[in-house]
mmCIF file of C-alpha atoms in Angstrom:
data_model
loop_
_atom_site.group_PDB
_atom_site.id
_atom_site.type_symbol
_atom_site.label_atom_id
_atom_site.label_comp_id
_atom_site.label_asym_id
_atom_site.label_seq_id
_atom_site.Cartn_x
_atom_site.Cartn_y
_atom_site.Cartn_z
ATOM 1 C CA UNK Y 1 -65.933 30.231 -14.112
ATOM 2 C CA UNK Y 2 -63.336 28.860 -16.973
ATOM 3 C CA UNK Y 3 -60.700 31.982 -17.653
ATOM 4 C CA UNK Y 4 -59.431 32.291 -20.851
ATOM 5 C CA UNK Y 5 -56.195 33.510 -22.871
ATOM 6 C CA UNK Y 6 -56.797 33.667 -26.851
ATOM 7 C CA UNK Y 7 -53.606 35.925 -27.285
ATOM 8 C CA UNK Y 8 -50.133 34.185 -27.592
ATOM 9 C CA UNK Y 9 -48.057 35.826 -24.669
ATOM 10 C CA UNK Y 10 -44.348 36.657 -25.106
ATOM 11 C CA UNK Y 11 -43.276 33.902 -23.392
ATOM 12 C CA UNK Y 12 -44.810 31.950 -25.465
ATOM 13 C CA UNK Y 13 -43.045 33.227 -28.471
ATOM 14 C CA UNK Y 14 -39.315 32.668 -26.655
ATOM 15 C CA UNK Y 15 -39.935 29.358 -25.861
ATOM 16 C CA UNK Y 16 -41.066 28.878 -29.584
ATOM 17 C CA UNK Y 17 -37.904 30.696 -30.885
ATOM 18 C CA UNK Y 18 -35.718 28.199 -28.519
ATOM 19 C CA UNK Y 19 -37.564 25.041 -29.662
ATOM 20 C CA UNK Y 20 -37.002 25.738 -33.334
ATOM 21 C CA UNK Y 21 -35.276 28.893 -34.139
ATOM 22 C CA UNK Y 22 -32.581 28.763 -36.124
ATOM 23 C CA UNK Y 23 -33.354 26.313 -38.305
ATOM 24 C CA UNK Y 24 -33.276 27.838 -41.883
ATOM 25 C CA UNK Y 25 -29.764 27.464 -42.231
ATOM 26 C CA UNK Y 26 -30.075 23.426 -42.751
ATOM 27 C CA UNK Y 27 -32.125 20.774 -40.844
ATOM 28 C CA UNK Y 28 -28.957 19.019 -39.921
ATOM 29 C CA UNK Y 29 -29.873 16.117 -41.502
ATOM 30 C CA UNK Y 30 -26.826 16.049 -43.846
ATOM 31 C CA UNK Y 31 -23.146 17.583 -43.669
ATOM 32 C CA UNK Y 32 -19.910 17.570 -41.758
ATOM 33 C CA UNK Y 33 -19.190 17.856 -38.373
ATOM 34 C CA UNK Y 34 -18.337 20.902 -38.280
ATOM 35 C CA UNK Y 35 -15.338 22.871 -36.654
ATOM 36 C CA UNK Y 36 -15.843 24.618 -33.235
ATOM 37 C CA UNK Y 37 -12.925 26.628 -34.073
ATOM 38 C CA UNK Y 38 -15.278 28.224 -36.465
ATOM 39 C CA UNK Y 39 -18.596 28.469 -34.734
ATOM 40 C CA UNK Y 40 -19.190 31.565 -33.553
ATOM 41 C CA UNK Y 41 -18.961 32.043 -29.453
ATOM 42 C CA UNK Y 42 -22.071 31.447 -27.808
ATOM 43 C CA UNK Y 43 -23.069 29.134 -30.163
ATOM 44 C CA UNK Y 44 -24.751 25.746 -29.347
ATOM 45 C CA UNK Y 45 -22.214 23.966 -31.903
ATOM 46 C CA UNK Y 46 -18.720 25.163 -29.864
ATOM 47 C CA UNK Y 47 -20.409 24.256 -26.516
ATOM 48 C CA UNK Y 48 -21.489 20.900 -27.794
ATOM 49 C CA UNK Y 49 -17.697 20.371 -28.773
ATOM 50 C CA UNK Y 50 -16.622 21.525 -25.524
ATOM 51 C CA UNK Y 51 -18.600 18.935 -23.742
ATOM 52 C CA UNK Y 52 -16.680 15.881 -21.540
ATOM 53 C CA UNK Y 53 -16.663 12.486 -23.625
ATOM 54 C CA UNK Y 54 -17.302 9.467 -21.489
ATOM 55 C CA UNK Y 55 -18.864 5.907 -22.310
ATOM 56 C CA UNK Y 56 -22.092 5.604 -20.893
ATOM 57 C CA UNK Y 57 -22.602 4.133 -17.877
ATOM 58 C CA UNK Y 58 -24.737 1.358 -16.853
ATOM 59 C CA UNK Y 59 -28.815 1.631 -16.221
ATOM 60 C CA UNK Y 60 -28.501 0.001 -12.708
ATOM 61 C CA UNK Y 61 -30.338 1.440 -9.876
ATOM 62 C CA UNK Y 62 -32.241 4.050 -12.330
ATOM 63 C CA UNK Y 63 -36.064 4.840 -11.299
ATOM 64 C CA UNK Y 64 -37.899 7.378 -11.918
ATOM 65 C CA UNK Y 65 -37.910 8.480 -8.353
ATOM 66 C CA UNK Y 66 -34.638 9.363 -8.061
ATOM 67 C CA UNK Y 67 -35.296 12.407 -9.457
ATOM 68 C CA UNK Y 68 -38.381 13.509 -7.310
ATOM 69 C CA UNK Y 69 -41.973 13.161 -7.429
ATOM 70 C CA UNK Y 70 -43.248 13.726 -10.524
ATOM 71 C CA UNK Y 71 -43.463 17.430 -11.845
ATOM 72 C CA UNK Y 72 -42.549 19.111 -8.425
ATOM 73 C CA UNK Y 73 -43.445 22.774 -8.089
ATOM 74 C CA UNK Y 74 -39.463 23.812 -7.593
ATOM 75 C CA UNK Y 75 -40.040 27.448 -8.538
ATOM 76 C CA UNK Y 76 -42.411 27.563 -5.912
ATOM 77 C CA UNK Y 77 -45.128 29.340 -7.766
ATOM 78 C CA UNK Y 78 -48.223 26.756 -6.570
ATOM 79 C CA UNK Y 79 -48.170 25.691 -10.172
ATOM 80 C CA UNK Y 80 -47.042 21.886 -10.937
ATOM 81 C CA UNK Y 81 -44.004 22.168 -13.113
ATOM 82 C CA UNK Y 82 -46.238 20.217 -16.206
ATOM 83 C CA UNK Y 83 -48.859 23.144 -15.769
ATOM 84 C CA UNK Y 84 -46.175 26.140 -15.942
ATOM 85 C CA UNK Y 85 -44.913 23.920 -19.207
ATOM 86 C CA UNK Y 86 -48.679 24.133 -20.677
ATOM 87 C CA UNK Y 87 -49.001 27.607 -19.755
ATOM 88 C CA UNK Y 88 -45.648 28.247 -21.733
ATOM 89 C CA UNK Y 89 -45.978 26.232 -24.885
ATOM 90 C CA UNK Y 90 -49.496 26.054 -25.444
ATOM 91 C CA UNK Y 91 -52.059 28.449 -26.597
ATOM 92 C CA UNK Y 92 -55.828 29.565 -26.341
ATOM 93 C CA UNK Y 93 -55.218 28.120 -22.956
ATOM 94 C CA UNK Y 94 -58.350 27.943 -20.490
ATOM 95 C CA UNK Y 95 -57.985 26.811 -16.543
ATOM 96 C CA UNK Y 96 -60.124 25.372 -14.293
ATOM 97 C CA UNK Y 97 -61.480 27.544 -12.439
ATOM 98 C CA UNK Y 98 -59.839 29.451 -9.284
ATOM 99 C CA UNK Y 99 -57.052 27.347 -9.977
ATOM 100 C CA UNK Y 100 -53.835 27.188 -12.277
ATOM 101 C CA UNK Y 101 -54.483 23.793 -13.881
ATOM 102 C CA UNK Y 102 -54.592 23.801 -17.535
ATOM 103 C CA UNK Y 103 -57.727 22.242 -18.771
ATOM 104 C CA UNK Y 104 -57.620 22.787 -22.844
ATOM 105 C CA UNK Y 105 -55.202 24.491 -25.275
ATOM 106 C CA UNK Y 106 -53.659 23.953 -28.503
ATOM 107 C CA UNK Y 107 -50.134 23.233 -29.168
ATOM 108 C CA UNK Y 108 -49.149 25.327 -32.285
ATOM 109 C CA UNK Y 109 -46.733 23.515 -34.675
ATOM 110 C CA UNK Y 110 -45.500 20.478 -32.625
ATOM 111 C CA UNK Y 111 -41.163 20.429 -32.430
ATOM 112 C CA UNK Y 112 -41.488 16.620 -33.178
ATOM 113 C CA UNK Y 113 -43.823 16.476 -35.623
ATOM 114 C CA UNK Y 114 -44.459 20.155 -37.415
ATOM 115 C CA UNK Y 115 -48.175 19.687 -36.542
ATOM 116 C CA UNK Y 116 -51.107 21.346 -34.538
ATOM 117 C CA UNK Y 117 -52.578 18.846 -31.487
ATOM 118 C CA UNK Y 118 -55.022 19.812 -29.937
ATOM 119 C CA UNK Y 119 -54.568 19.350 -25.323
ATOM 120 C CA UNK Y 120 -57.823 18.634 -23.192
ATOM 121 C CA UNK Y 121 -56.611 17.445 -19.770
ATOM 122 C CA UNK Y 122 -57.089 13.619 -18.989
ATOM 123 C CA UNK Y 123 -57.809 13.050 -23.364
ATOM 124 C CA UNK Y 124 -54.527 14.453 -24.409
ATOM 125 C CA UNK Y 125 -52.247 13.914 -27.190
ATOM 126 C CA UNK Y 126 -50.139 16.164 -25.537
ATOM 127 C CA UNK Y 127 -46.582 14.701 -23.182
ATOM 128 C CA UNK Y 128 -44.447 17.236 -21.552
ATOM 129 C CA UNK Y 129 -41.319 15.512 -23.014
ATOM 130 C CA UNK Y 130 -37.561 15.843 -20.627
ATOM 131 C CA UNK Y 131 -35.662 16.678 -24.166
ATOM 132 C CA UNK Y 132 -32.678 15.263 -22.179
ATOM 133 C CA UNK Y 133 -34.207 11.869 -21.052
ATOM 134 C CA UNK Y 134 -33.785 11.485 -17.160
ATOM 135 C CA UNK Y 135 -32.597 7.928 -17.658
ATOM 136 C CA UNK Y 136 -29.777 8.718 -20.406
ATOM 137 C CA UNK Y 137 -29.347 11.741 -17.731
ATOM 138 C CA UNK Y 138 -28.598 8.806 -15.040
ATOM 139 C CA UNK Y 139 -26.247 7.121 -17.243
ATOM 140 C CA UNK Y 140 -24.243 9.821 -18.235
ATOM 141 C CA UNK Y 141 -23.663 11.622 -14.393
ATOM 142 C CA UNK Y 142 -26.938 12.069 -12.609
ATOM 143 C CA UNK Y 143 -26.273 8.872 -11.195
ATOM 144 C CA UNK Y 144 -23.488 10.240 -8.967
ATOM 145 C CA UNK Y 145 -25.930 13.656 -7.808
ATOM 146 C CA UNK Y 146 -27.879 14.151 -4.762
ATOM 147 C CA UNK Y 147 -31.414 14.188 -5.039
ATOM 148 C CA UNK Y 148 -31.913 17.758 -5.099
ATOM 149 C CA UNK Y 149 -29.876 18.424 -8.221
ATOM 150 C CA UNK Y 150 -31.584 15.530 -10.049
ATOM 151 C CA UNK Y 151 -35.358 16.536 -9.127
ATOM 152 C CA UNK Y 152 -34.030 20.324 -10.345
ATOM 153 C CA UNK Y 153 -33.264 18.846 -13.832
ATOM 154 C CA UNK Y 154 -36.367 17.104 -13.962
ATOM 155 C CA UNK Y 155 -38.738 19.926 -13.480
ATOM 156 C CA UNK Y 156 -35.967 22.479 -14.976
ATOM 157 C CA UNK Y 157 -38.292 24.710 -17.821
ATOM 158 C CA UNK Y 158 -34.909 24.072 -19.996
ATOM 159 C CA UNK Y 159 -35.436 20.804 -20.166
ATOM 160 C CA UNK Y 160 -38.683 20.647 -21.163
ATOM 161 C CA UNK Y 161 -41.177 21.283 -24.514
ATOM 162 C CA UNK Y 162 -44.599 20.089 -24.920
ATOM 163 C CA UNK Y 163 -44.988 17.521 -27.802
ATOM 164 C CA UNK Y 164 -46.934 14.873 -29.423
ATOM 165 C CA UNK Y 165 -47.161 12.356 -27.183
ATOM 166 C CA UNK Y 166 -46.987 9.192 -29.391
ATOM 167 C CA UNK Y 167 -43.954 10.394 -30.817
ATOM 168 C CA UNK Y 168 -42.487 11.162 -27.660
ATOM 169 C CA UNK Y 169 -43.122 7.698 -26.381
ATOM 170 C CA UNK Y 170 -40.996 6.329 -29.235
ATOM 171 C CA UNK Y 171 -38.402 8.715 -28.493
ATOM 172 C CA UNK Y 172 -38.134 6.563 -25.227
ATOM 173 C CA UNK Y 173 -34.259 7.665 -23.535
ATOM 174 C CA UNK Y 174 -32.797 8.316 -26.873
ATOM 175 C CA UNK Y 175 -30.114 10.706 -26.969
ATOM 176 C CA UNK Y 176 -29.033 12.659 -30.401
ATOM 177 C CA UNK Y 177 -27.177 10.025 -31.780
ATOM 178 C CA UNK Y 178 -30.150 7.829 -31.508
ATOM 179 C CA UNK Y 179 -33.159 9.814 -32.057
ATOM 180 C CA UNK Y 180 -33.958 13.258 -33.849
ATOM 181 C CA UNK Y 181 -37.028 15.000 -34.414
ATOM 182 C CA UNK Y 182 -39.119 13.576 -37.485
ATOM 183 C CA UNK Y 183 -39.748 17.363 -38.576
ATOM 184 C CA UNK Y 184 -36.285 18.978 -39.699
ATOM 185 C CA UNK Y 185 -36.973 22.356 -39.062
ATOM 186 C CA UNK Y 186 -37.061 21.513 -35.413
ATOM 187 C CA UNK Y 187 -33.710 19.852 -35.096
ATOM 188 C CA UNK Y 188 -31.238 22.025 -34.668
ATOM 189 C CA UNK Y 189 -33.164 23.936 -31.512
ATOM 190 C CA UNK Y 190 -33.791 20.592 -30.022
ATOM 191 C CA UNK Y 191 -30.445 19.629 -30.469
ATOM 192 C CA UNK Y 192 -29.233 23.295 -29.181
ATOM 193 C CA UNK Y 193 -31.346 22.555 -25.993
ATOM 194 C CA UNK Y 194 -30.417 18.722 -25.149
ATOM 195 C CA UNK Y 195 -26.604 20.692 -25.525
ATOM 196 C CA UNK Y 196 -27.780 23.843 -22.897
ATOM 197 C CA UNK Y 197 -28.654 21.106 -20.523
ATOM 198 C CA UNK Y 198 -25.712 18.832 -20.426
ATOM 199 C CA UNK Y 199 -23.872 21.907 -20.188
ATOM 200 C CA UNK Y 200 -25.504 23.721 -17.567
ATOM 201 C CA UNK Y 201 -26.093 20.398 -15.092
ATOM 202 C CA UNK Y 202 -22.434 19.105 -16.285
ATOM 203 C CA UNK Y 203 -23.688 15.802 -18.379
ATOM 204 C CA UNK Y 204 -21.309 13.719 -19.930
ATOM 205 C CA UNK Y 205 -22.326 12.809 -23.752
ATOM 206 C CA UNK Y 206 -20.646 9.532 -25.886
ATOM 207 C CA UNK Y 207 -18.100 10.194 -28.648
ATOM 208 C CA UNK Y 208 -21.295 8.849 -31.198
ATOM 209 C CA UNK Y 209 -23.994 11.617 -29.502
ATOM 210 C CA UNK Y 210 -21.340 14.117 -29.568
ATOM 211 C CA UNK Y 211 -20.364 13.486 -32.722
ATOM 212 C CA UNK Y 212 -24.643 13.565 -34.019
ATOM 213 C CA UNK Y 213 -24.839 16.850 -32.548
ATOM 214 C CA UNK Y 214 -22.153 18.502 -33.949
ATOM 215 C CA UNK Y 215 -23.217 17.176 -37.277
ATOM 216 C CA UNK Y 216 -27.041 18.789 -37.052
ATOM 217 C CA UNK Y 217 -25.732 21.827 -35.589
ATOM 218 C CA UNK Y 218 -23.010 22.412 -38.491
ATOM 219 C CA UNK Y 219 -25.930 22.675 -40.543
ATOM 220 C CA UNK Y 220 -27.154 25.669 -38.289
ATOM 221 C CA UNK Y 221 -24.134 26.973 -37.218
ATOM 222 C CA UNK Y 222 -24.859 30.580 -35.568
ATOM 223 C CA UNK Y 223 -27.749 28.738 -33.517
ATOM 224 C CA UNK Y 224 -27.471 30.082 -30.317
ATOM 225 C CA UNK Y 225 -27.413 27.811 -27.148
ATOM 226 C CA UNK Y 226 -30.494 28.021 -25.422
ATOM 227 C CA UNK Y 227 -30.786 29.942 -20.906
ATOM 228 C CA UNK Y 228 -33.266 28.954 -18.934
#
C-alpha cells in the first residue's frame, strides 16, 4: 500500500522560508559590502562579519568517510538523514510502503535553479546538496574534529536543501566566493545558511568568501540567520 501526502506540511513551508526568504530586498548580485555595524542583530550579514578569517588549508587526507557513512540516521528517528531531507523539502510525497523511504515527490521551485523537478527514487534529478561542502568544511577546520562532530555536520538538517542535481554537481566544493545560486532570488537564504553553519560548527571562511557573503547579504540586509 503506497501512502500519500498531497498537502504541503508546515515544515515544509519553514524550510522554504530559510532556503529563500528574504530575498526581495536585492539578489545580492550587485552592491557594497556592507557594514555589520549597521545590520540589524540577529542578522545573517553581522554574523557573517563576525566569522574567524583564515587561509584555507590544504585538501590532504580529505575523504568522504571522514565524516561518516553516508546519510546516517543521527536523530535517531529510523529515517536515513536523505529521506527526513525529502520528507522536508519535497511535496506530494508518497513512501514505499510500511516504510519511511521516499519513493516520488516534487520539489517546488528549486533554490538553485527557480524551477519545479520532479523526484522518483533511483531516476532522480533530485541531490540532497551539503550547502556547506564537506570538503571546503575539511579545509577550513573539520580537518582538526573528531569523527563525531564531522558525521553531525554531514547529516545536520541545517546543512542541507534538496536541489537540482546537475547543478549541484557543478557546484562541486565551492564556497560563496566561488559559486552562487544561478536563480537570484535564492541567494541571499543560501548564503544566510552556508553563514548559520560555519557559525554554529565554528568554520573558518577566507578573506575572498567572507568578503562574497557580505556583499550578497548587504543586498538583503534584515535576512535573518537561519536555527536548525
Amino acid at each position: 500500500m503506497i501512502r500519500t501526502r498531497s498537502a504541503l506540511p508546515a515544515v515544509v513551508a519553514v524550510a522554504t522560508a530559510l532556503a529563500l526568504g528574504g530575498c526581495k530586498a536585492g539578489d545580492g548580485s550587485s552592491g557594497s559590502s556592507g557594514s555589520a555595524g549597521k545590520a540589524p542583530h540577529g542578522s545573517a550579514l553581522a554574523a557573517a562579519d563576525a566569522l574567524t578569517v583564515k587561509g584555507r588549508a590544504p585538501k590532504t587526507g580529505y575523504a568522504r568517510k571522514e565524516f561518516g557513512s553516508a546519510w546516517s540516521d543521527t536523530d535517531h528517528n529510523h529515517c536515513p538523514t536523505r529521506d527526513d531531507v525529502l520528507k522536508r523539502d519535497l511535496r506530494d510525497i508518497r513512501y514505499k510502503s510500511g516504510d519511511c523511504q521516499v519513493t516520488s515527490g516534487t520539489l517546488v521551485e528549486d533554490p538553485y535553479t527557480g524551477t519545479t523537478i520532479k523526484f522518483v527514487r533511483g531516476h532522480s534529478k533530485v541531490d540532497i546538496d551539503h550547502v556547506v561542502a564537506l570538503s571546503d568544511a575539511w579545509q577550513k577546520g573539520a580537518q582538526q574534529w573528531d569523527k563525531a562532530k564531522r558525521t553531525a555536520l554531514a547529516n545536520d538538517p541545517l546543512n542541507l536543501l534538496a536541489v537540482d542535481s546537475s547543478t549541484n554537481r557543478s557546484k562541486g566544493d565551492g564556497d560563496t566566493a566561488t559559486w552562487l545560486p544561478a536563480y537570484k532570488p535564492a541567494r541571499c537564504g543560501y548564503v544566510a545558511r552556508q553563514v548559520a553553519v560555519k557559525k554554529k560548527y565554528g568554520l573558518w571562511v577566507t578573506g575572498a568568501e567572507q568578503n562574497a557573503m557580505k556583499r550578497v547579504l548587504s543586498g538583503c540586509p534584515s535576512e535573518k540567520l537561519p536555527t536548525g
